[in-house]
XYZ file of C-alpha atoms in Angstrom:
763
model
C 125.424 222.777 88.828
C 125.559 225.864 86.643
C 123.831 224.361 83.623
C 120.575 226.190 82.961
C 117.355 224.273 82.608
C 116.649 223.204 79.053
C 114.015 220.524 78.708
C 112.212 220.982 82.025
C 110.399 224.160 83.001
C 110.164 223.029 86.630
C 111.909 225.300 89.100
C 112.004 224.737 92.869
C 110.521 227.432 95.060
C 113.008 229.235 97.280
C 111.261 230.918 100.208
C 113.792 233.556 101.238
C 113.537 235.642 104.394
C 115.523 238.545 105.834
C 116.773 238.663 109.419
C 118.539 241.421 111.337
C 119.946 240.565 114.741
C 119.478 244.174 115.873
C 116.455 245.267 113.896
C 116.058 248.973 114.541
C 112.438 249.418 113.534
C 109.358 247.379 114.409
C 108.091 245.289 111.493
C 104.957 247.056 110.354
C 102.816 246.318 107.325
C 104.675 248.934 105.287
C 108.039 247.360 106.181
C 106.769 243.919 105.227
C 105.324 245.135 101.913
C 108.584 246.900 101.108
C 110.428 243.624 101.730
C 107.996 241.862 99.410
C 108.706 244.463 96.743
C 112.417 243.594 97.013
C 111.504 239.906 96.478
C 111.883 238.767 100.078
C 109.162 236.338 101.103
C 109.248 236.917 104.858
C 110.795 238.957 107.649
C 111.866 238.135 111.180
C 111.150 240.071 114.306
C 112.481 239.925 117.850
C 109.854 239.217 120.476
C 111.376 241.563 123.043
C 113.437 244.739 122.949
C 116.856 245.758 124.244
C 115.091 247.477 127.147
C 113.729 244.126 128.307
C 117.228 242.673 127.947
C 118.631 245.432 130.136
C 115.934 244.836 132.756
C 116.758 241.108 132.934
C 120.471 241.882 133.164
C 119.852 244.061 136.203
C 117.925 241.252 137.910
C 120.731 238.776 137.227
C 123.370 241.185 138.504
C 121.449 241.756 141.731
C 120.936 238.017 142.201
C 124.615 237.265 141.637
C 125.517 239.738 144.351
C 123.436 237.724 146.833
C 125.362 234.565 145.822
C 122.317 232.330 145.319
C 123.308 228.639 145.174
C 121.479 225.634 143.779
C 119.781 224.979 147.114
C 118.297 228.492 147.232
C 115.840 228.181 144.342
C 113.287 230.274 146.205
C 115.653 233.245 146.123
C 115.896 233.308 142.332
C 114.084 236.461 141.185
C 110.938 236.326 139.096
C 110.884 238.380 135.924
C 107.832 240.674 135.872
C 105.372 240.361 132.963
C 106.087 242.178 129.739
C 105.131 245.811 129.466
C 104.685 248.031 126.417
C 108.371 249.108 126.124
C 109.484 245.459 126.384
C 108.206 244.289 122.982
C 107.802 245.606 119.422
C 105.113 243.032 118.635
C 101.405 243.664 118.550
C 98.587 241.485 117.201
C 97.626 242.356 113.650
C 97.090 241.170 110.100
C 100.784 240.658 109.380
C 101.864 238.743 112.487
C 101.102 235.401 110.846
C 103.610 236.318 108.114
C 106.475 236.980 110.531
C 109.110 234.660 111.961
C 109.675 235.485 115.621
C 113.079 235.038 117.269
C 113.520 234.325 120.958
C 116.214 236.415 122.625
C 119.624 235.032 121.586
C 121.264 235.983 124.900
C 119.581 233.317 127.049
C 121.348 230.079 128.059
C 118.935 227.230 128.727
C 121.831 224.749 129.080
C 123.717 226.622 131.761
C 125.038 224.528 134.668
C 124.416 227.592 136.850
C 120.864 227.238 138.288
C 120.398 230.998 138.377
C 121.242 231.490 134.689
C 119.211 228.497 133.490
C 116.185 229.516 135.565
C 116.231 233.119 134.354
C 116.656 231.851 130.767
C 113.615 229.610 131.105
C 111.532 232.482 132.423
C 112.529 234.623 129.441
C 111.668 231.790 127.051
C 108.247 231.200 128.591
C 107.377 234.913 128.652
C 108.341 235.375 125.020
C 106.598 232.205 123.808
C 103.411 233.142 125.634
C 103.355 236.642 124.164
C 104.192 235.412 120.636
C 101.321 232.925 120.851
C 99.001 235.692 122.044
C 99.956 237.865 119.053
C 99.213 235.065 116.572
C 102.800 234.228 115.594
C 102.991 230.810 113.926
C 106.749 230.159 113.800
C 109.184 230.847 116.637
C 112.924 230.228 116.429
C 114.935 229.482 119.553
C 118.761 229.613 119.812
C 120.218 226.131 120.022
C 121.715 224.592 123.152
C 125.140 225.800 124.236
C 127.330 222.705 124.390
C 130.410 224.279 125.948
C 130.940 226.642 128.878
C 134.467 227.828 129.344
C 136.768 224.812 129.313
C 133.986 222.358 130.104
C 131.769 220.276 127.824
C 128.482 220.588 129.665
C 125.565 218.211 129.356
C 122.626 220.576 129.572
C 120.789 219.322 126.484
C 118.196 217.314 128.485
C 117.282 220.385 130.566
C 117.155 222.407 127.324
C 114.765 219.831 125.860
C 112.549 219.977 128.944
C 112.375 223.757 128.646
C 111.368 223.543 124.989
C 108.772 220.901 125.797
C 107.264 223.156 128.446
C 107.295 226.060 125.981
C 105.324 223.947 123.502
C 102.592 223.484 126.091
C 102.465 227.261 126.588
C 102.204 228.036 122.880
C 100.240 225.032 121.712
C 99.304 226.555 118.346
C 102.740 227.694 117.222
C 105.741 225.799 115.870
C 109.058 226.029 117.668
C 112.234 225.535 115.654
C 115.736 225.245 117.063
C 118.648 227.061 115.441
C 121.686 224.776 115.098
C 125.067 225.155 113.423
C 125.952 222.160 111.256
C 128.884 221.498 113.591
C 129.832 223.106 116.895
C 133.420 224.240 117.214
C 134.389 224.264 120.931
C 137.052 226.861 120.233
C 134.675 229.300 118.523
C 131.533 228.779 120.579
C 132.066 231.902 122.623
C 128.948 233.893 121.883
C 129.304 237.245 120.168
C 125.941 238.422 121.525
C 126.445 241.358 123.863
C 125.090 240.653 127.321
C 124.866 236.896 126.831
C 123.842 235.303 130.119
C 126.267 232.434 129.480
C 129.148 234.799 130.169
C 127.796 235.293 133.690
C 127.867 231.609 134.588
C 129.685 231.316 137.911
C 133.036 229.471 137.739
C 132.220 227.110 140.590
C 129.432 225.504 138.514
C 131.690 225.101 135.518
C 134.302 223.481 137.758
C 131.755 220.813 138.750
C 131.686 219.510 135.167
C 134.032 216.542 134.808
C 134.402 216.491 131.017
C 136.773 218.996 129.464
C 136.127 220.793 126.218
C 137.579 218.829 123.266
C 140.369 220.450 121.317
C 138.843 219.500 117.963
C 135.252 219.951 116.810
C 132.946 217.013 117.467
C 131.404 216.816 114.004
C 128.317 214.995 115.298
C 128.027 216.991 118.539
C 125.232 219.285 117.369
C 123.414 216.350 115.792
C 123.542 214.535 119.155
C 121.948 217.577 120.765
C 119.342 217.779 118.008
C 118.595 214.070 118.391
C 117.495 214.837 121.941
C 115.233 217.706 120.886
C 113.934 217.067 117.344
C 112.936 220.156 115.315
C 115.729 221.948 113.559
C 116.803 225.030 111.666
C 120.305 224.868 110.312
C 122.982 227.540 110.175
C 125.256 227.011 107.172
C 129.010 227.564 107.513
C 131.227 228.810 104.706
C 133.053 225.479 104.558
C 130.778 222.485 104.812
C 131.655 219.668 107.236
C 132.448 216.127 105.980
C 129.979 214.370 103.699
C 128.877 212.092 106.526
C 127.664 215.128 108.500
C 125.957 216.640 105.461
C 124.083 213.398 104.799
C 123.024 213.131 108.420
C 121.489 216.621 108.366
C 119.959 215.937 104.966
C 117.968 213.068 106.474
C 116.541 215.315 109.195
C 113.441 217.541 108.818
C 115.360 220.793 108.338
C 112.900 223.693 108.323
C 115.213 226.616 107.652
C 118.725 227.348 106.338
C 120.306 230.400 107.943
C 123.054 232.217 106.046
C 125.163 235.039 107.450
C 127.620 237.189 105.458
C 130.458 234.838 106.444
C 128.617 231.984 104.724
C 129.426 233.641 101.399
C 132.676 234.087 99.545
C 133.282 237.256 97.565
C 134.574 237.122 94.000
C 136.901 239.589 92.293
C 133.932 241.844 91.573
C 133.097 242.023 95.290
C 129.914 240.022 94.736
C 128.766 237.421 97.282
C 128.806 233.845 95.986
C 128.558 230.407 97.540
C 131.090 227.622 97.234
C 130.346 224.737 94.892
C 129.837 222.390 97.832
C 127.279 224.716 99.416
C 125.422 225.100 96.125
C 125.290 221.319 95.764
C 124.033 220.909 99.339
C 121.288 223.501 98.831
C 120.271 221.913 95.531
C 119.932 218.570 97.254
C 117.832 219.997 100.089
C 115.570 221.780 97.635
C 114.561 218.425 96.174
C 113.039 217.019 99.340
C 109.284 216.837 99.631
C 109.020 219.782 102.047
C 111.763 222.234 101.141
C 113.424 224.361 103.836
C 113.224 228.122 103.913
C 116.314 230.278 103.451
C 116.999 233.054 105.931
C 119.571 235.721 105.067
C 120.862 237.070 108.358
C 122.481 240.478 108.830
C 123.133 241.035 105.120
C 121.822 244.593 105.256
C 118.474 246.272 105.890
C 115.477 246.170 103.607
C 116.119 248.890 100.995
C 113.828 251.873 100.651
C 112.552 252.078 104.215
C 114.064 255.540 104.619
C 112.572 256.721 101.326
C 109.273 255.008 100.513
C 109.018 256.906 97.210
C 112.358 255.624 95.888
C 112.347 252.908 93.228
C 113.975 249.761 94.537
C 115.045 247.159 91.966
C 113.565 243.688 92.419
C 116.026 240.857 93.015
C 114.782 238.638 90.205
C 117.902 236.489 89.817
C 118.882 237.682 86.347
C 122.551 238.468 86.918
C 125.570 238.895 84.669
C 128.241 236.152 84.523
C 130.738 238.440 86.267
C 128.367 238.953 89.154
C 128.046 235.242 89.899
C 131.601 234.194 89.004
C 133.048 231.901 91.650
C 135.518 233.299 94.139
C 139.143 232.467 93.379
C 139.894 231.741 97.010
C 138.524 232.103 100.504
C 139.264 235.545 101.999
C 140.247 236.063 105.584
C 137.503 237.246 107.966
C 138.902 240.784 107.790
C 138.928 240.690 103.987
C 135.395 239.316 103.930
C 134.145 242.077 106.230
C 135.936 244.695 104.157
C 134.491 243.353 100.925
C 131.026 243.114 102.431
C 131.140 246.745 103.608
C 132.551 247.835 100.262
C 129.873 245.899 98.388
C 127.126 247.344 100.549
C 128.243 250.922 99.913
C 129.310 250.916 96.288
C 127.020 248.542 94.460
C 123.959 249.335 92.427
C 122.362 246.128 93.731
C 121.046 246.940 97.194
C 120.336 243.281 97.989
C 123.254 241.361 96.422
C 122.869 238.308 98.665
C 119.173 238.003 97.855
C 119.910 238.498 94.148
C 122.434 235.679 94.259
C 119.998 233.310 95.987
C 117.338 234.126 93.385
C 119.922 233.497 90.659
C 120.725 230.140 92.269
C 117.019 229.330 92.270
C 116.820 229.967 88.530
C 119.910 227.845 87.866
C 118.642 224.702 89.535
C 119.253 221.656 87.321
C 116.230 220.022 85.694
C 114.599 217.105 87.374
C 115.686 213.615 86.433
C 113.197 211.146 84.989
C 112.901 209.476 88.379
C 112.281 212.826 90.086
C 109.557 213.737 87.591
C 107.863 210.371 88.011
C 108.195 210.264 91.800
C 107.246 213.875 92.478
C 105.200 213.934 95.662
C 106.141 210.390 96.639
C 109.409 211.177 98.420
C 109.368 209.372 101.776
C 105.678 208.507 101.319
C 104.776 205.124 102.799
C 102.744 202.796 100.577
C 101.454 199.306 101.216
C 102.965 196.772 98.768
C 100.559 195.618 96.068
C 98.753 192.302 96.469
C 97.927 191.365 92.860
C 97.239 187.749 93.792
C 94.365 188.595 96.126
C 93.294 191.855 94.467
C 92.373 192.489 90.850
C 94.311 195.637 90.055
C 92.646 198.617 88.416
C 93.645 199.882 84.995
C 95.154 203.032 86.516
C 97.532 200.942 88.619
C 98.755 199.048 85.559
C 99.132 202.336 83.704
C 101.488 203.746 86.348
C 103.964 200.924 85.839
C 103.646 201.009 82.073
C 105.094 204.530 82.074
C 108.525 203.041 82.679
C 110.213 202.648 79.282
C 113.507 201.470 80.797
C 112.136 198.256 82.247
C 110.257 197.280 79.109
C 113.218 198.158 76.884
C 115.318 195.755 78.946
C 112.647 193.053 78.750
C 112.404 193.491 74.986
C 116.180 193.282 74.717
C 116.176 190.105 76.809
C 113.539 188.451 74.599
C 115.414 189.534 71.473
C 118.657 188.068 72.766
C 116.933 184.826 73.737
C 115.347 184.492 70.266
C 118.649 185.361 68.598
C 120.482 182.697 70.599
C 117.678 180.270 69.865
C 118.150 180.789 66.163
C 121.960 180.856 66.244
C 122.239 177.743 68.395
C 119.466 175.934 66.500
C 117.684 174.944 69.671
C 114.702 172.567 69.433
C 111.248 174.162 69.250
C 108.291 172.887 71.261
C 105.547 173.816 68.799
C 105.394 171.333 65.897
C 104.648 174.171 63.452
C 108.161 175.568 63.969
C 107.349 178.645 66.002
C 109.157 179.361 69.281
C 106.636 179.124 72.125
C 106.609 182.272 74.255
C 104.283 182.730 77.233
C 103.771 185.951 79.187
C 102.657 185.016 82.709
C 100.775 187.843 84.404
C 100.213 189.813 81.204
C 98.284 192.669 82.858
C 97.282 195.139 80.134
C 99.791 193.659 77.700
C 103.019 195.725 77.672
C 105.229 192.637 77.745
C 103.140 191.047 75.012
C 103.739 194.062 72.787
C 107.473 193.935 73.514
C 107.636 190.211 72.750
C 105.981 190.816 69.373
C 108.488 193.597 68.643
C 111.371 191.313 69.551
C 110.015 188.604 67.256
C 109.782 191.020 64.366
C 113.227 192.528 65.017
C 114.944 189.121 65.106
C 112.810 187.669 62.303
C 111.887 184.693 64.469
C 108.263 183.565 64.470
C 106.729 182.970 67.873
C 103.647 181.259 69.234
C 102.658 183.839 71.849
C 100.401 183.164 74.844
C 99.184 185.801 77.327
C 98.065 184.404 80.699
C 96.239 186.746 83.077
C 94.175 186.078 86.215
C 92.343 189.432 86.282
C 89.150 189.014 84.194
C 88.883 192.770 83.686
C 92.383 192.993 82.243
C 91.608 190.044 79.970
C 88.901 192.078 78.248
C 91.501 194.700 77.349
C 93.943 191.996 76.221
C 91.316 190.644 73.849
C 90.742 194.147 72.476
C 94.496 194.610 71.946
C 94.630 191.225 70.242
C 91.886 192.248 67.849
C 92.944 195.836 67.168
C 96.708 195.958 67.738
C 98.203 192.471 67.594
C 96.466 191.151 64.474
C 95.002 188.212 66.437
C 98.486 186.737 66.780
C 98.197 186.159 70.536
C 96.323 183.494 72.454
C 94.716 185.083 75.510
C 94.082 182.841 78.509
C 92.182 183.952 81.569
C 93.579 181.756 84.306
C 95.709 181.684 87.392
C 99.112 180.759 86.017
C 99.481 178.082 88.679
C 96.487 176.152 87.384
C 97.103 176.691 83.669
C 97.897 173.489 81.818
C 100.056 175.150 79.205
C 99.941 175.908 75.450
C 97.802 173.526 73.416
C 96.709 172.585 69.906
C 93.796 170.510 68.613
C 94.682 167.282 66.829
C 92.134 167.602 64.017
C 92.731 167.608 60.243
C 91.916 171.304 60.145
C 94.594 172.078 62.677
C 97.276 171.664 60.054
C 95.599 173.998 57.597
C 93.990 176.601 59.852
C 96.138 179.601 60.635
C 96.860 179.214 64.375
C 96.848 182.979 64.777
C 93.098 182.929 64.139
C 92.451 180.632 67.095
C 91.678 182.057 70.535
C 92.162 179.309 73.087
C 90.615 181.461 75.770
C 88.449 180.317 78.594
C 86.547 183.588 78.302
C 86.079 183.474 74.522
C 85.137 179.789 74.322
C 83.174 178.831 77.436
C 81.196 176.179 75.561
C 83.963 174.822 73.374
C 83.044 171.275 72.351
C 86.101 170.602 70.186
C 88.307 167.563 70.867
C 90.570 167.640 73.903
C 93.698 169.695 73.135
C 97.243 168.399 73.169
C 99.529 170.445 75.407
C 103.137 171.238 74.639
C 105.926 172.976 76.622
C 106.900 176.630 76.787
C 110.231 177.616 75.285
C 110.486 181.120 76.771
C 108.528 182.203 79.849
C 108.353 185.968 80.450
C 107.033 187.503 83.681
C 107.223 190.720 85.723
C 106.123 189.427 89.100
C 108.894 190.992 91.194
C 108.191 193.249 94.149
C 110.340 195.927 95.717
C 112.283 193.263 97.633
C 112.132 190.913 94.624
C 110.288 188.085 96.393
C 107.645 190.020 98.325
C 104.775 189.959 95.803
C 104.027 187.166 93.288
C 107.500 185.774 92.795
C 108.687 183.075 93.415
C 105.495 181.363 94.647
C 103.395 181.957 91.523
C 106.262 181.191 89.168
C 106.727 177.854 90.926
C 103.290 176.857 89.661
C 104.169 177.388 85.995
C 107.864 176.467 85.747
C 106.996 172.796 85.226
C 105.576 173.838 81.844
C 109.000 174.989 80.618
C 110.725 172.773 78.059
C 112.861 170.513 80.281
C 116.119 170.735 78.299
C 116.127 174.189 76.784
C 113.372 176.262 78.454
C 114.210 179.837 79.459
C 112.728 181.988 82.200
C 112.917 185.762 81.940
C 113.932 186.776 84.589
C 116.458 184.045 85.206
C 117.370 185.037 88.796
C 117.140 187.847 91.328
C 118.829 188.799 94.586
C 117.512 190.886 97.487
C 119.716 193.430 99.306
C 119.548 195.235 102.652
C 121.260 198.137 104.403
C 120.575 199.914 107.728
C 119.365 203.497 107.349
C 118.435 206.493 109.451
C 115.025 207.727 108.312
C 113.612 210.150 110.914
C 110.712 211.278 108.717
C 109.564 207.723 108.059
C 109.956 206.839 111.730
C 107.813 209.818 112.740
C 105.167 208.889 110.161
C 105.025 205.285 111.339
C 104.901 206.372 114.978
C 101.901 208.596 114.261
C 100.150 205.761 112.421
C 100.672 203.461 115.383
C 97.966 205.323 117.301
C 95.307 203.840 115.037
C 97.214 200.940 113.417
C 99.156 198.839 115.958
C 100.745 196.819 113.134
C 102.378 199.871 111.500
C 105.818 199.394 113.144
C 105.912 195.789 111.912
C 104.656 196.315 108.357
C 107.118 196.758 105.462
C 106.284 199.664 103.180
C 107.165 200.600 99.618
C 108.681 204.070 99.667
C 110.914 206.272 97.577
C 113.720 206.589 100.111
C 114.788 210.186 99.774
C 115.684 211.978 103.008
C 117.726 209.155 104.548
C 121.251 208.567 105.785
C 123.121 205.344 105.117
C 124.595 204.273 108.442
C 127.045 201.706 107.085
C 129.494 202.802 104.422
C 131.540 200.536 102.215
C 135.266 200.247 102.705
C 137.636 200.327 99.765
C 137.328 198.025 97.886
C 133.531 198.296 98.306
C 133.128 194.659 99.341
C 135.580 192.180 100.881
C 136.985 189.566 98.547
C 137.132 185.857 99.339
C 136.278 182.552 97.734
C 134.003 181.378 100.505
C 131.210 182.962 102.516
C 132.260 184.731 105.691
C 130.569 186.035 108.818
C 129.606 189.287 107.123
C 126.970 187.605 105.005
C 126.174 183.992 105.719
C 123.369 183.219 103.285
C 121.637 179.901 102.796
C 118.286 178.300 102.211
C 116.184 176.964 105.028
C 117.916 173.573 105.053
C 121.380 175.073 104.838
C 122.454 172.953 101.862
C 123.692 175.891 99.805
C 121.060 175.586 97.115
C 119.756 178.899 95.811
C 122.650 180.751 97.390
C 123.127 184.391 96.613
C 126.526 185.512 95.408
C 128.956 185.664 98.291
C 129.675 189.280 97.410
C 127.740 191.903 95.488
C 128.998 193.069 92.124
C 132.092 195.219 92.419
C 130.454 198.219 90.854
C 131.047 201.767 91.939
C 128.168 203.490 90.190
C 126.859 206.658 91.730
C 124.476 206.294 94.599
C 121.060 207.909 94.575
C 122.387 209.858 97.547
C 125.031 211.937 95.781
C 126.499 213.623 98.849
C 127.002 210.430 100.793
C 129.842 207.981 100.538
C 129.202 204.601 98.976
C 126.744 202.718 101.219
C 127.350 199.123 102.236
C 124.384 197.221 100.772
C 124.663 193.469 101.302
C 122.880 190.585 99.549
C 120.437 188.508 101.551
C 119.319 185.662 99.280
C 118.678 184.731 95.664
C 116.139 182.799 93.630
C 116.864 181.084 90.314
C 114.276 180.025 87.760
C 114.454 177.552 84.928
C 112.967 174.200 83.916
C 111.630 172.520 87.017
C 109.934 169.097 86.766
C 107.977 169.393 90.009
C 107.517 171.697 92.964
C 106.876 170.575 96.571
C 103.299 171.032 97.712
C 104.456 173.179 100.626
C 106.284 176.472 100.234
C 109.152 175.602 102.569
C 111.624 175.377 99.683
C 111.272 179.136 99.278
C 112.161 179.882 102.902
C 115.316 181.923 103.271
C 117.307 183.393 106.106
C 120.435 185.507 106.267
C 122.754 186.938 108.875
C 124.308 190.241 107.881
C 126.890 192.348 109.641
C 127.287 196.077 109.015
C 129.976 198.278 110.515
C 129.056 201.863 111.316
C 131.711 204.570 111.140
C 129.723 207.248 112.953
C 127.196 207.246 115.736
C 123.588 207.519 114.712
C 120.122 205.999 115.022
C 118.876 203.116 112.889
C 115.164 203.407 112.165
C 114.945 200.448 109.803
C 116.383 198.580 106.836
C 116.263 199.711 103.222
C 115.567 196.869 100.806
C 116.502 196.619 97.110
C 116.967 193.940 94.487
C 118.898 193.062 91.349
C 117.560 190.764 88.650
C 119.178 188.953 85.738
C 116.638 188.914 82.916
C 118.960 187.098 80.535
C 122.753 186.713 80.630
C 124.203 190.178 80.150
C 120.862 191.974 80.628
C 120.045 193.042 84.178
C 117.895 195.495 86.066
C 118.466 196.867 89.541
C 117.005 199.094 92.246
C 120.221 198.838 94.265
C 121.556 202.423 94.384
C 125.085 201.079 93.958
C 124.352 199.333 90.643
C 121.163 200.911 89.303
C 122.954 203.584 87.282
C 124.958 200.967 85.424
C 122.297 198.298 84.992
C 119.000 200.161 84.577
C 119.458 203.905 84.903
C 116.264 205.957 85.324
C 114.086 202.896 85.915
C 110.968 203.914 87.833
C 108.886 200.742 88.175
C 109.995 199.894 91.696
C 110.602 202.047 94.724
C 112.700 200.472 97.499
C 111.092 198.739 100.454
C 111.472 199.892 104.040
C 111.486 197.457 106.958
C 110.841 199.581 110.060
C 112.217 198.720 113.475
C 109.691 198.887 116.275
C 112.422 200.114 118.614
C 114.987 202.348 116.972
C 118.554 201.217 117.530
C 121.501 203.414 118.421
C 124.709 202.764 116.521
C 128.101 203.805 117.756
C 131.467 204.353 116.131
C 133.061 201.224 114.612
C 130.472 198.875 116.023
C 129.137 195.872 114.118
C 125.432 196.157 113.464
C 124.137 192.604 113.067
C 120.761 191.746 111.641
C 119.090 188.413 111.077
C 116.299 188.196 108.494
């Protein structure tokens, strides 16, 4: 975490704001510019003043004295419109740069009809005035889940109030302030004059469910799941990893930090725990990064003396300043240290300075992050290279992946080495091993095959088969300029290609075969004798899709496998297995829902996507996968006829490599089916032999919402050489490979999952 960037100049942008619960002065242009000079990006402002609060309190007190009950709605007082003393806001040039906060003392969830009604009136008045002033972002205190000893269920009425507020301020964004977890013991509000404290006991007594003695770690997420737009308040000690991952998958707009969020080291400097730093680092790598709001960490310096020089919090701090705290102080110690730090430090904004330091110390992006920048959670339609002739730019994107092609080259090298060591028969009479690249594209696999031949000192008869006529032109150019005319280029659909060939003429034994181009394009009027075809020794292809079998493989490979040498032919890849796991992906679900308005097939269409802000709903037990010698109910996998042919392994590899989701526990990702390729005399005319089905069972440990299934694959190129997009094995088998993003299978109707419930899926 604390390693400075070395080989990557990229640095995430931290948008840091300053918030004071009791801001003494209105935010004017001079105040905002002074905050900018200190390196704050934004300021918050209350919408109403303490005078307005006092006026509402008087109305509530008078109404309580009349003992209004839930059947006397007409007697609930109406709050008069705002007047000049009620608000510090006024329309102006800077209002669009401010974050407005709704009064924190309202209680929209109250079971008392008087309190909830008054709270709604305050909300609507403040939203309407903020919209009038041109405010773009308004933050509302989250729902109060507990009242006294009762666990109330006011979230639906809270959601209705927010929905109504959105119709009032149609051009502003409303964000809800949530703690990561709600502690029922500590949820007594510290806001003076909170309306919740005036809830009448008889309405609390009507609630059947008592307040739990322990925090419900998913309680605030349940409330958020009803409302959907969140700003998160970070605690000093983060909740369990399962809660962190759940919030990570949500569209968090803002991270609020109060002084108690920080520890204080021996130099009385505010610092964050390692777990909090890791959580922030992870959030700052999502496509739309959240803002950071420092709450009540001190006023903006220099407001009392505009001529004074205020140092800029640029993040360049000494090691002592940012040294981790040895232990967590008590609340009293923390308050004492905070007051001491505020009074006796040269740094007038130590919390801001630390956040800027943390921004500068962000680790460099990984290869995958550099390649996939901008594609996080971006839905893409899978390629259709059989029906579409791909453009050169599309080929170029995939050729940027050195990992995949290194593994392919290694696989060809190992196959040639074994061929030589085991003295296998060779199909070409001239003694060269016959290698064919099916679907050659722009030729990266051809280049790697030539390198492997040279490295192993094994001569090969290399054929490049490509359907795309435009790509074939480039292959011919490579053959002339880069490959020394050592490759035979064939423009043909691999399924209709008849295989490598030679001409039985006297000259065929003396002419250098590398000078012959048996190409349909190059020789359209070839009148030479009919060629003699011979088998392929090694067939190389990269036809896999994000779910292994969702693009050209296995259907296109079926049409060429009969050309493999029947006793010793090799296919690279040899086999591949598809994997699935249920995931919560709110951002993807929202994107697909919006597309449904103009594309009714969107909820039923799989999409290629770099799954980033997701939560794995099913986590692996320890050991990661159950052990047995026979298939069980958890993953019953077979081919269409149920004869066991082409079965996937009963259990995935027992690998514990790091997941791409570093804060989450190991996800349970189960195999669906496998395909194996090798010499195959004939293929049925129909495609029914490639039909597969699987029944998978996933157990969820925590309640949540399943928006779809994440799909991955693993492939065996050659024994001992594998590649994988499975987050559980990718680091070990093909770390930093970027050729394939996972595939997402959306669910038209999202499914709720509950604690320790089997989630069964049939595919």
